[in-house]
PDB file of C-alpha atoms in Angstrom:
ATOM      1  CA  MET J  16       0.854   9.663  48.545  1.00 85.00           C
ATOM      2  CA  LEU J  17       0.514   7.803  51.963  1.00 92.00           C
ATOM      3  CA  THR J  18       2.773   8.535  54.905  1.00 95.00           C
ATOM      4  CA  VAL J  19       2.377   5.936  57.494  1.00 96.00           C
ATOM      5  CA  ALA J  20       3.635   5.509  61.154  1.00 97.00           C
ATOM      6  CA  ALA J  21       3.016   2.722  63.823  1.00 98.00           C
ATOM      7  CA  ARG J  22       3.773   2.464  67.470  1.00 97.00           C
ATOM      8  CA  THR J  23       3.075  -0.487  69.922  1.00 97.00           C
ATOM      9  CA  PHE J  24       3.593  -0.636  73.693  1.00 96.00           C
ATOM     10  CA  VAL J  25       3.339  -3.553  76.045  1.00 94.00           C
ATOM     11  CA  GLY J  26       1.902  -1.432  78.823  1.00 88.00           C
ATOM     12  CA  SER J  27       3.127  -0.355  82.393  1.00 85.00           C
ATOM     13  CA  VAL J  28       2.129  -3.611  83.975  1.00 87.00           C
ATOM     14  CA  LYS J  29       1.857  -6.399  81.453  1.00 87.00           C
ATOM     15  CA  THR J  30       4.978  -8.424  80.227  1.00 89.00           C
ATOM     16  CA  VAL J  31       3.637  -9.857  77.133  1.00 90.00           C
ATOM     17  CA  ASN J  32       2.179  -7.865  74.099  1.00 94.00           C
ATOM     18  CA  GLN J  33      -0.969  -9.382  72.646  1.00 94.00           C
ATOM     19  CA  ASP J  34      -1.441  -6.732  70.149  1.00 96.00           C
ATOM     20  CA  ALA J  35      -0.042  -7.007  66.600  1.00 97.00           C
ATOM     21  CA  TYR J  36      -0.114  -4.718  63.787  1.00 97.00           C
ATOM     22  CA  CYS J  37       0.311  -4.280  59.988  1.00 95.00           C
ATOM     23  CA  VAL J  38       1.212  -1.436  57.798  1.00 96.00           C
ATOM     24  CA  LEU J  39       2.024  -2.030  54.037  1.00 93.00           C
ATOM     25  CA  VAL J  40       2.140   0.556  51.158  1.00 91.00           C
ATOM     26  CA  GLY J  41       2.647  -0.720  47.741  1.00 83.00           C
ATOM     27  CA  GLN J  42       1.788  -0.113  44.043  1.00 77.00           C
ATOM     28  CA  ALA J  43      -1.372  -1.316  42.202  1.00 71.00           C
ATOM     29  CA  GLY J  44      -0.562  -0.455  38.581  1.00 68.00           C
ATOM     30  CA  PRO J  45       0.164   3.269  38.482  1.00 70.00           C
ATOM     31  CA  GLN J  46      -1.255   4.098  41.798  1.00 74.00           C
ATOM     32  CA  GLU J  47      -0.399   3.704  45.482  1.00 83.00           C
ATOM     33  CA  VAL J  48      -2.278   1.350  47.985  1.00 86.00           C
ATOM     34  CA  GLY J  49      -2.098   0.848  51.603  1.00 91.00           C
ATOM     35  CA  LEU J  50      -3.149  -1.461  54.390  1.00 94.00           C
ATOM     36  CA  LEU J  51      -3.524  -0.513  57.982  1.00 96.00           C
ATOM     37  CA  ALA J  52      -4.498  -3.011  60.709  1.00 97.00           C
ATOM     38  CA  VAL J  53      -4.404  -3.657  64.331  1.00 98.00           C
ATOM     39  CA  CYS J  54      -5.130  -6.884  66.305  1.00 97.00           C
ATOM     40  CA  ASP J  55      -5.659  -7.459  69.913  1.00 96.00           C
ATOM     41  CA  GLY J  56      -5.312 -10.987  71.102  1.00 94.00           C
ATOM     42  CA  VAL J  57      -8.001 -12.593  73.641  1.00 88.00           C
ATOM     43  CA  GLY J  58      -7.631 -15.830  75.739  1.00 70.00           C
ATOM     44  CA  GLY J  59      -4.560 -16.826  77.636  1.00 67.00           C
ATOM     45  CA  LEU J  60      -1.493 -14.751  77.120  1.00 55.00           C
ATOM     46  CA  SER J  61       0.314 -17.093  74.817  1.00 65.00           C
ATOM     47  CA  SER J  62      -2.871 -17.932  72.932  1.00 83.00           C
ATOM     48  CA  GLY J  63      -4.031 -14.300  72.381  1.00 89.00           C
ATOM     49  CA  GLU J  64      -0.324 -13.414  71.249  1.00 91.00           C
ATOM     50  CA  LEU J  65      -0.335 -16.291  68.763  1.00 91.00           C
ATOM     51  CA  ALA J  66      -3.882 -15.265  67.558  1.00 93.00           C
ATOM     52  CA  SER J  67      -3.110 -11.670  66.783  1.00 95.00           C
ATOM     53  CA  SER J  68       0.349 -12.377  65.123  1.00 94.00           C
ATOM     54  CA  VAL J  69      -1.179 -15.051  62.957  1.00 93.00           C
ATOM     55  CA  ALA J  70      -3.924 -12.811  61.780  1.00 94.00           C
ATOM     56  CA  VAL J  71      -1.411 -10.190  60.828  1.00 95.00           C
ATOM     57  CA  ARG J  72       0.898 -12.590  59.051  1.00 94.00           C
ATOM     58  CA  GLU J  73      -2.015 -13.994  56.988  1.00 92.00           C
ATOM     59  CA  LEU J  74      -3.594 -10.472  56.241  1.00 92.00           C
ATOM     60  CA  SER J  75      -0.081  -9.277  54.964  1.00 91.00           C
ATOM     61  CA  ARG J  76      -0.080 -12.315  52.596  1.00 89.00           C
ATOM     62  CA  TRP J  77      -3.694 -11.684  51.582  1.00 87.00           C
ATOM     63  CA  PHE J  78      -3.005  -8.260  50.675  1.00 86.00           C
ATOM     64  CA  GLU J  79       0.207  -8.673  48.808  1.00 82.00           C
ATOM     65  CA  ASP J  80      -0.780 -11.739  46.955  1.00 79.00           C
ATOM     66  CA  GLY J  81      -4.416 -10.911  46.412  1.00 72.00           C
ATOM     67  CA  VAL J  82      -5.598  -7.342  46.954  1.00 72.00           C
ATOM     68  CA  ALA J  83      -2.602  -5.445  45.340  1.00 64.00           C
ATOM     69  CA  ARG J  84      -2.480  -7.680  42.428  1.00 68.00           C
ATOM     70  CA  GLY J  85      -6.281  -7.425  41.967  1.00 68.00           C
ATOM     71  CA  LEU J  86      -6.352  -3.632  42.339  1.00 66.00           C
ATOM     72  CA  ALA J  87      -3.608  -3.463  39.762  1.00 60.00           C
ATOM     73  CA  ASP J  88      -5.439  -5.641  37.274  1.00 65.00           C
ATOM     74  CA  GLY J  89      -8.639  -3.673  37.960  1.00 57.00           C
ATOM     75  CA  VAL J  90      -7.016  -0.402  37.517  1.00 47.00           C
ATOM     76  CA  SER J  91      -5.767  -1.416  34.025  1.00 47.00           C
ATOM     77  CA  THR J  92      -9.262  -2.971  33.019  1.00 45.00           C
ATOM     78  CA  GLY J  93     -11.410  -0.446  34.977  1.00 47.00           C
ATOM     79  CA  GLY J  94     -13.129  -3.387  36.558  1.00 46.00           C
ATOM     80  CA  LEU J  95     -12.345  -3.566  40.235  1.00 53.00           C
ATOM     81  CA  ALA J  96     -13.873  -1.241  42.942  1.00 71.00           C
ATOM     82  CA  LEU J  97     -13.648  -1.159  46.769  1.00 79.00           C
ATOM     83  CA  SER J  98     -16.585  -3.173  47.038  1.00 81.00           C
ATOM     84  CA  ASP J  99     -14.758  -6.040  45.321  1.00 81.00           C
ATOM     85  CA  VAL J 100     -12.054  -5.599  48.106  1.00 84.00           C
ATOM     86  CA  GLN J 101     -14.792  -5.931  50.615  1.00 88.00           C
ATOM     87  CA  ARG J 102     -15.942  -9.257  49.080  1.00 87.00           C
ATOM     88  CA  MET J 103     -12.269 -10.488  49.064  1.00 86.00           C
ATOM     89  CA  TRP J 104     -11.969  -9.498  52.598  1.00 88.00           C
ATOM     90  CA  ALA J 105     -15.140 -11.314  53.575  1.00 91.00           C
ATOM     91  CA  GLY J 106     -13.545 -14.437  52.455  1.00 90.00           C
ATOM     92  CA  TYR J 107     -10.295 -13.769  54.173  1.00 89.00           C
ATOM     93  CA  PHE J 108     -12.145 -13.439  57.474  1.00 92.00           C
ATOM     94  CA  GLU J 109     -14.159 -16.655  56.889  1.00 94.00           C
ATOM     95  CA  GLY J 110     -11.164 -18.578  56.044  1.00 94.00           C
ATOM     96  CA  LEU J 111      -8.951 -17.207  58.700  1.00 94.00           C
ATOM     97  CA  ASN J 112     -11.651 -17.804  61.338  1.00 95.00           C
ATOM     98  CA  GLY J 113     -12.342 -21.243  60.257  1.00 96.00           C
ATOM     99  CA  ARG J 114      -8.729 -22.252  60.494  1.00 94.00           C
ATOM    100  CA  MET J 115      -8.091 -20.622  63.871  1.00 92.00           C
ATOM    101  CA  TRP J 116     -11.424 -22.048  65.392  1.00 94.00           C
ATOM    102  CA  ALA J 117     -10.370 -25.672  64.158  1.00 94.00           C
ATOM    103  CA  TYR J 118      -6.851 -25.219  65.654  1.00 90.00           C
ATOM    104  CA  SER J 119      -8.055 -24.086  69.048  1.00 89.00           C
ATOM    105  CA  GLN J 120     -10.691 -27.039  69.178  1.00 90.00           C
ATOM    106  CA  SER J 121      -8.007 -29.478  68.413  1.00 91.00           C
ATOM    107  CA  LEU J 122      -5.852 -28.252  71.337  1.00 86.00           C
ATOM    108  CA  ASN J 123      -8.743 -27.505  73.622  1.00 86.00           C
ATOM    109  CA  VAL J 124      -7.613 -23.842  74.141  1.00 84.00           C
ATOM    110  CA  ARG J 125      -9.481 -20.606  73.806  1.00 84.00           C
ATOM    111  CA  MET J 126      -7.824 -18.181  71.606  1.00 88.00           C
ATOM    112  CA  GLY J 127      -8.790 -15.193  69.400  1.00 93.00           C
ATOM    113  CA  THR J 128      -8.114 -11.901  68.243  1.00 95.00           C
ATOM    114  CA  THR J 129     -10.180  -8.657  67.608  1.00 96.00           C
ATOM    115  CA  PHE J 130      -9.349  -6.959  64.250  1.00 96.00           C
ATOM    116  CA  THR J 131      -9.785  -3.657  62.663  1.00 97.00           C
ATOM    117  CA  GLY J 132      -7.951  -2.818  59.388  1.00 96.00           C
ATOM    118  CA  ALA J 133      -8.499  -0.617  56.326  1.00 96.00           C
ATOM    119  CA  VAL J 134      -7.433  -0.789  52.778  1.00 92.00           C
ATOM    120  CA  LEU J 135      -6.864   2.521  51.010  1.00 91.00           C
ATOM    121  CA  ALA J 136      -6.701   2.918  47.301  1.00 84.00           C
ATOM    122  CA  GLY J 137      -7.580   5.496  44.676  1.00 79.00           C
ATOM    123  CA  GLY J 138      -8.880   8.086  47.180  1.00 84.00           C
ATOM    124  CA  GLY J 139     -11.192   5.953  49.099  1.00 89.00           C
ATOM    125  CA  PHE J 140     -11.082   3.247  51.780  1.00 93.00           C
ATOM    126  CA  VAL J 141     -12.694   0.133  53.044  1.00 93.00           C
ATOM    127  CA  VAL J 142     -12.627  -0.900  56.641  1.00 96.00           C
ATOM    128  CA  GLY J 143     -13.032  -4.355  57.986  1.00 96.00           C
ATOM    129  CA  HIS J 144     -13.901  -4.754  61.725  1.00 96.00           C
ATOM    130  CA  VAL J 145     -14.474  -7.615  64.252  1.00 96.00           C
ATOM    131  CA  GLY J 146     -14.328  -6.824  68.080  1.00 95.00           C
ATOM    132  CA  ASP J 147     -13.364  -3.529  69.734  1.00 94.00           C
ATOM    133  CA  CYS J 148     -10.304  -1.970  68.156  1.00 96.00           C
ATOM    134  CA  ARG J 149     -11.287   1.217  66.436  1.00 96.00           C
ATOM    135  CA  ALA J 150     -10.791   3.202  63.046  1.00 98.00           C
ATOM    136  CA  TYR J 151     -11.154   6.905  63.099  1.00 97.00           C
ATOM    137  CA  ARG J 152     -10.965   9.410  60.263  1.00 97.00           C
ATOM    138  CA  LEU J 153      -9.254  12.671  61.425  1.00 96.00           C
ATOM    139  CA  GLY J 154      -9.875  15.820  59.409  1.00 92.00           C
ATOM    140  CA  PRO J 155     -10.801  19.439  59.602  1.00 88.00           C
ATOM    141  CA  GLU J 156     -14.081  18.450  61.031  1.00 87.00           C
ATOM    142  CA  GLY J 157     -12.583  16.634  63.853  1.00 92.00           C
ATOM    143  CA  ALA J 158     -12.500  12.741  64.669  1.00 95.00           C
ATOM    144  CA  GLU J 159     -14.992  10.596  62.865  1.00 95.00           C
ATOM    145  CA  LEU J 160     -15.351   7.029  64.572  1.00 95.00           C
ATOM    146  CA  LEU J 161     -15.635   4.753  61.472  1.00 97.00           C
ATOM    147  CA  THR J 162     -16.353   1.549  63.423  1.00 96.00           C
ATOM    148  CA  ARG J 163     -18.828   0.499  66.071  1.00 93.00           C
ATOM    149  CA  ASP J 164     -17.442  -1.666  69.130  1.00 93.00           C
ATOM    150  CA  GLN J 165     -18.771  -5.181  69.097  1.00 92.00           C
ATOM    151  CA  THR J 166     -19.008  -5.244  72.773  1.00 88.00           C
ATOM    152  CA  LEU J 167     -21.678  -6.087  75.393  1.00 86.00           C
ATOM    153  CA  VAL J 168     -21.480  -2.525  76.742  1.00 84.00           C
ATOM    154  CA  GLN J 169     -22.087  -1.128  73.213  1.00 80.00           C
ATOM    155  CA  ARG J 170     -25.130  -3.437  72.770  1.00 87.00           C
ATOM    156  CA  GLU J 171     -26.648  -2.259  76.012  1.00 83.00           C
ATOM    157  CA  LEU J 172     -25.982   1.533  74.963  1.00 82.00           C
ATOM    158  CA  ASP J 173     -27.578   0.985  71.623  1.00 81.00           C
ATOM    159  CA  ALA J 174     -30.610  -0.595  73.364  1.00 84.00           C
ATOM    160  CA  GLY J 175     -30.941   2.462  75.692  1.00 82.00           C
ATOM    161  CA  ARG J 176     -30.409   0.269  78.774  1.00 88.00           C
ATOM    162  CA  ILE J 177     -27.453   2.354  79.989  1.00 80.00           C
ATOM    163  CA  SER J 178     -26.163   5.895  79.320  1.00 78.00           C
ATOM    164  CA  ALA J 179     -22.903   6.974  77.785  1.00 76.00           C
ATOM    165  CA  GLU J 180     -21.647   7.830  81.180  1.00 70.00           C
ATOM    166  CA  GLN J 181     -22.403   4.421  82.594  1.00 72.00           C
ATOM    167  CA  ALA J 182     -20.886   2.780  79.419  1.00 73.00           C
ATOM    168  CA  ARG J 183     -17.510   4.497  80.235  1.00 71.00           C
ATOM    169  CA  ARG J 184     -17.277   3.046  83.688  1.00 71.00           C
ATOM    170  CA  HIS J 185     -19.269  -0.218  83.124  1.00 69.00           C
ATOM    171  CA  PRO J 186     -17.594  -3.406  84.552  1.00 68.00           C
ATOM    172  CA  TRP J 187     -18.374  -5.267  81.339  1.00 67.00           C
ATOM    173  CA  ALA J 188     -16.316  -2.911  79.411  1.00 68.00           C
ATOM    174  CA  SER J 189     -13.758  -5.552  78.283  1.00 73.00           C
ATOM    175  CA  VAL J 190     -16.611  -8.162  77.303  1.00 84.00           C
ATOM    176  CA  ILE J 191     -16.357  -8.502  73.467  1.00 90.00           C
ATOM    177  CA  LEU J 192     -19.116 -10.308  71.184  1.00 92.00           C
ATOM    178  CA  GLN J 193     -17.038 -11.325  68.397  1.00 93.00           C
ATOM    179  CA  ALA J 194     -13.183 -12.224  67.888  1.00 94.00           C
ATOM    180  CA  LEU J 195     -11.655 -14.178  65.014  1.00 94.00           C
ATOM    181  CA  GLY J 196     -10.941 -17.669  65.951  1.00 93.00           C
ATOM    182  CA  ALA J 197     -12.962 -17.574  69.223  1.00 91.00           C
ATOM    183  CA  GLN J 198     -16.186 -18.690  67.831  1.00 91.00           C
ATOM    184  CA  GLU J 199     -17.251 -20.982  64.786  1.00 93.00           C
ATOM    185  CA  THR J 200     -18.766 -18.278  62.838  1.00 94.00           C
ATOM    186  CA  ILE J 201     -18.428 -14.424  62.740  1.00 94.00           C
ATOM    187  CA  ALA J 202     -20.013 -11.482  61.168  1.00 94.00           C
ATOM    188  CA  PRO J 203     -17.387  -8.972  60.425  1.00 95.00           C
ATOM    189  CA  ALA J 204     -18.567  -5.100  59.680  1.00 96.00           C
ATOM    190  CA  PHE J 205     -17.381  -3.181  56.752  1.00 95.00           C
ATOM    191  CA  SER J 206     -17.697   0.625  56.033  1.00 94.00           C
ATOM    192  CA  PHE J 207     -16.607   2.630  53.084  1.00 93.00           C
ATOM    193  CA  GLY J 208     -15.395   6.380  52.916  1.00 93.00           C
ATOM    194  CA  GLU J 209     -13.395   8.886  50.990  1.00 90.00           C
ATOM    195  CA  ALA J 210      -9.902   9.622  51.820  1.00 86.00           C
ATOM    196  CA  LEU J 211      -9.262  13.294  51.169  1.00 90.00           C
ATOM    197  CA  PRO J 212      -5.751  14.901  50.985  1.00 93.00           C
ATOM    198  CA  GLY J 213      -4.780  15.999  54.417  1.00 94.00           C
ATOM    199  CA  ASP J 214      -7.000  13.470  56.206  1.00 96.00           C
ATOM    200  CA  THR J 215      -5.385  11.039  58.740  1.00 97.00           C
ATOM    201  CA  LEU J 216      -6.635   7.504  59.142  1.00 97.00           C
ATOM    202  CA  LEU J 217      -6.015   6.077  62.646  1.00 98.00           C
ATOM    203  CA  ILE J 218      -6.490   2.503  63.828  1.00 98.00           C
ATOM    204  CA  CYS J 219      -5.818   1.624  67.402  1.00 98.00           C
ATOM    205  CA  SER J 220      -6.472  -0.912  70.108  1.00 97.00           C
ATOM    206  CA  ASP J 221      -8.634  -0.349  73.074  1.00 94.00           C
ATOM    207  CA  GLY J 222      -5.661   0.441  75.288  1.00 94.00           C
ATOM    208  CA  LEU J 223      -5.520   3.787  73.405  1.00 96.00           C
ATOM    209  CA  HIS J 224      -9.094   4.691  72.759  1.00 94.00           C
ATOM    210  CA  ARG J 225     -10.314   3.820  76.108  1.00 91.00           C
ATOM    211  CA  ARG J 226      -8.526   6.784  77.733  1.00 91.00           C
ATOM    212  CA  LEU J 227      -8.583   9.502  74.861  1.00 94.00           C
ATOM    213  CA  ASP J 228     -11.284  11.624  73.066  1.00 89.00           C
ATOM    214  CA  GLU J 229     -11.484  13.882  70.170  1.00 87.00           C
ATOM    215  CA  VAL J 230      -9.481  16.564  71.717  1.00 91.00           C
ATOM    216  CA  ASP J 231      -6.659  14.262  72.026  1.00 96.00           C
ATOM    217  CA  PHE J 232      -6.878  13.006  68.499  1.00 96.00           C
ATOM    218  CA  ALA J 233      -6.612  16.605  67.221  1.00 94.00           C
ATOM    219  CA  LEU J 234      -2.939  16.277  68.191  1.00 95.00           C
ATOM    220  CA  LEU J 235      -2.566  13.694  65.390  1.00 96.00           C
ATOM    221  CA  ALA J 236      -4.671  15.446  62.923  1.00 95.00           C
ATOM    222  CA  GLU J 237      -2.720  18.602  63.320  1.00 95.00           C
ATOM    223  CA  ALA J 238       0.662  16.987  63.034  1.00 96.00           C
ATOM    224  CA  GLU J 239       2.995  17.582  60.017  1.00 94.00           C
ATOM    225  CA  GLY J 240       2.608  14.993  57.580  1.00 93.00           C
ATOM    226  CA  THR J 241       6.082  13.409  57.789  1.00 95.00           C
ATOM    227  CA  GLU J 242       6.736  10.078  59.463  1.00 96.00           C
ATOM    228  CA  GLU J 243       8.755  11.663  62.077  1.00 97.00           C
ATOM    229  CA  ALA J 244       5.843  14.079  63.105  1.00 97.00           C
ATOM    230  CA  LEU J 245       3.329  11.355  62.961  1.00 97.00           C
ATOM    231  CA  LEU J 246       5.458   9.029  65.273  1.00 97.00           C
ATOM    232  CA  ASP J 247       5.848  11.881  67.750  1.00 98.00           C
ATOM    233  CA  ALA J 248       2.079  12.473  67.883  1.00 98.00           C
ATOM    234  CA  LEU J 249       1.605   8.743  68.611  1.00 98.00           C
ATOM    235  CA  ASP J 250       4.165   8.723  71.257  1.00 98.00           C
ATOM    236  CA  THR J 251       2.296  11.605  72.823  1.00 98.00           C
ATOM    237  CA  LEU J 252      -1.153  10.057  72.642  1.00 98.00           C
ATOM    238  CA  ILE J 253       0.279   6.737  74.184  1.00 97.00           C
ATOM    239  CA  ALA J 254       2.009   8.725  76.866  1.00 97.00           C
ATOM    240  CA  ARG J 255      -1.533  10.442  77.694  1.00 97.00           C
ATOM    241  CA  ALA J 256      -3.143   7.102  77.871  1.00 96.00           C
ATOM    242  CA  ILE J 257      -0.704   5.722  80.327  1.00 95.00           C
ATOM    243  CA  ASP J 258      -0.810   8.915  82.329  1.00 96.00           C
ATOM    244  CA  ARG J 259      -4.467   8.439  82.696  1.00 94.00           C
ATOM    245  CA  GLY J 260      -4.008   5.002  84.140  1.00 93.00           C
ATOM    246  CA  GLU J 261      -4.169   2.662  81.103  1.00 93.00           C
ATOM    247  CA  LYS J 262      -2.349  -0.529  81.789  1.00 91.00           C
ATOM    248  CA  ASP J 263      -3.163  -2.644  78.721  1.00 93.00           C
ATOM    249  CA  ASN J 264      -1.100  -3.181  75.626  1.00 95.00           C
ATOM    250  CA  ILE J 265      -1.614  -0.123  73.393  1.00 97.00           C
ATOM    251  CA  THR J 266      -1.044  -0.168  69.527  1.00 98.00           C
ATOM    252  CA  ALA J 267      -1.702   2.696  66.985  1.00 98.00           C
ATOM    253  CA  VAL J 268      -1.043   2.861  63.345  1.00 98.00           C
ATOM    254  CA  CYS J 269      -1.991   5.745  61.167  1.00 98.00           C
ATOM    255  CA  ALA J 270      -1.799   7.081  57.490  1.00 97.00           C
ATOM    256  CA  ARG J 271      -1.760  10.542  56.391  1.00 97.00           C
ATOM    257  CA  ILE J 272      -3.387  11.056  53.013  1.00 94.00           C
ATOM    258  CA  GLY J 273      -1.448  13.236  50.669  1.00 87.00           C
ATOM    259  CA  GLY J 274      -1.949  13.979  46.919  1.00 50.00           C
ATOM    260  CA  LEU J 275      -2.341  10.380  45.552  1.00 37.00           C
ATOM    261  CA  LEU J 276      -0.198  11.260  42.359  1.00 34.00           C
ATOM    262  CA  VAL J 277       0.373   8.783  39.615  1.00 36.00           C
ATOM    263  CA  ASP J 278       2.298   8.888  36.322  1.00 36.00           C
ATOM    264  CA  GLY J 279       0.340  10.823  33.458  1.00 34.00           C
ATOM    265  CA  ASP J 280      -2.019  13.697  33.596  1.00 34.00           C
ATOM    266  CA  ASP J 281      -5.215  11.798  35.061  1.00 36.00           C
ATOM    267  CA  GLU J 282      -5.280   9.989  38.211  1.00 35.00           C
ATOM    268  CA  PRO J 283      -7.310   6.680  37.941  1.00 34.00           C
ATOM    269  CA  THR J 284      -9.787   6.166  41.000  1.00 37.00           C
ATOM    270  CA  LEU J 285     -11.702   3.291  42.219  1.00 39.00           C
ATOM    271  CA  ALA J 286     -15.402   3.352  42.914  1.00 38.00           C
ATOM    272  CA  VAL J 287     -16.174   4.117  46.448  1.00 38.00           C
ATOM    273  CA  PRO J 288     -19.568   2.358  47.491  1.00 39.00           C
ATOM    274  CA  SER J 289     -22.013   4.596  49.261  1.00 37.00           C
ATOM    275  CA  GLY J 290     -22.875   3.629  52.842  1.00 38.00           C
ATOM    276  CA  GLY J 291     -21.643   0.354  54.296  1.00 38.00           C
ATOM    277  CA  GLY J 292     -22.604  -3.122  55.179  1.00 39.00           C
ATOM    278  CA  GLU J 293     -21.881  -6.100  57.358  1.00 35.00           C
TER     279      GLU J 293
END
């Protein structure tokens, strides 16, 4: 059973919220499946808002029309794994990016959106990622970062040219290397994992993770597994980010993993690939 919650806040300074999010829970045959995603628009205010909202709308359609039905068929035949979902997702990214790029070129405007999302099914998940929103798995061992920022600062950090402390206060912190619709081709990153009962999957925009750390995220991990408790925890995290000086839009969605119960004595599961890929 999945318990989900979501919050978005325009920020203390901005008047337009360029973030958008998606939270869907449905049935695939006898089992529950979920989709969480956060998009953060880039470009001019109206263009960024349009890009993120279009991405979320298209993602919802992709999940409902393709993934949920495909998972249901796969469960009944034993023929679908989360690696298949990744391949479907790669096609979604390629198609949407091409349409958004063509639209922006036809109007001679710059528009795009970062994107981080997760599909949960059968005790596992696959994360798709473009840009600098983040996905975390919160459990007894603390907060595990599931994505790597596709930013100029992260590239410099990985190359050893700056330290972690320099990265936190670097003037290029907002420079991203990839965004849906902002370039002709993209290379989304994917990762896989197990979703154990009691774990919490969190996806958030940079307006939240820029100001918080693992100690803060423990508040969400320790919250009771009700929607009300998760919403209260998200509200507290957003308030902390604002108190620490955050002025950007802030969006966070989460899912608490319960017992993924189905009809009958045996619970069908989907294969979770080891490792990940791009």
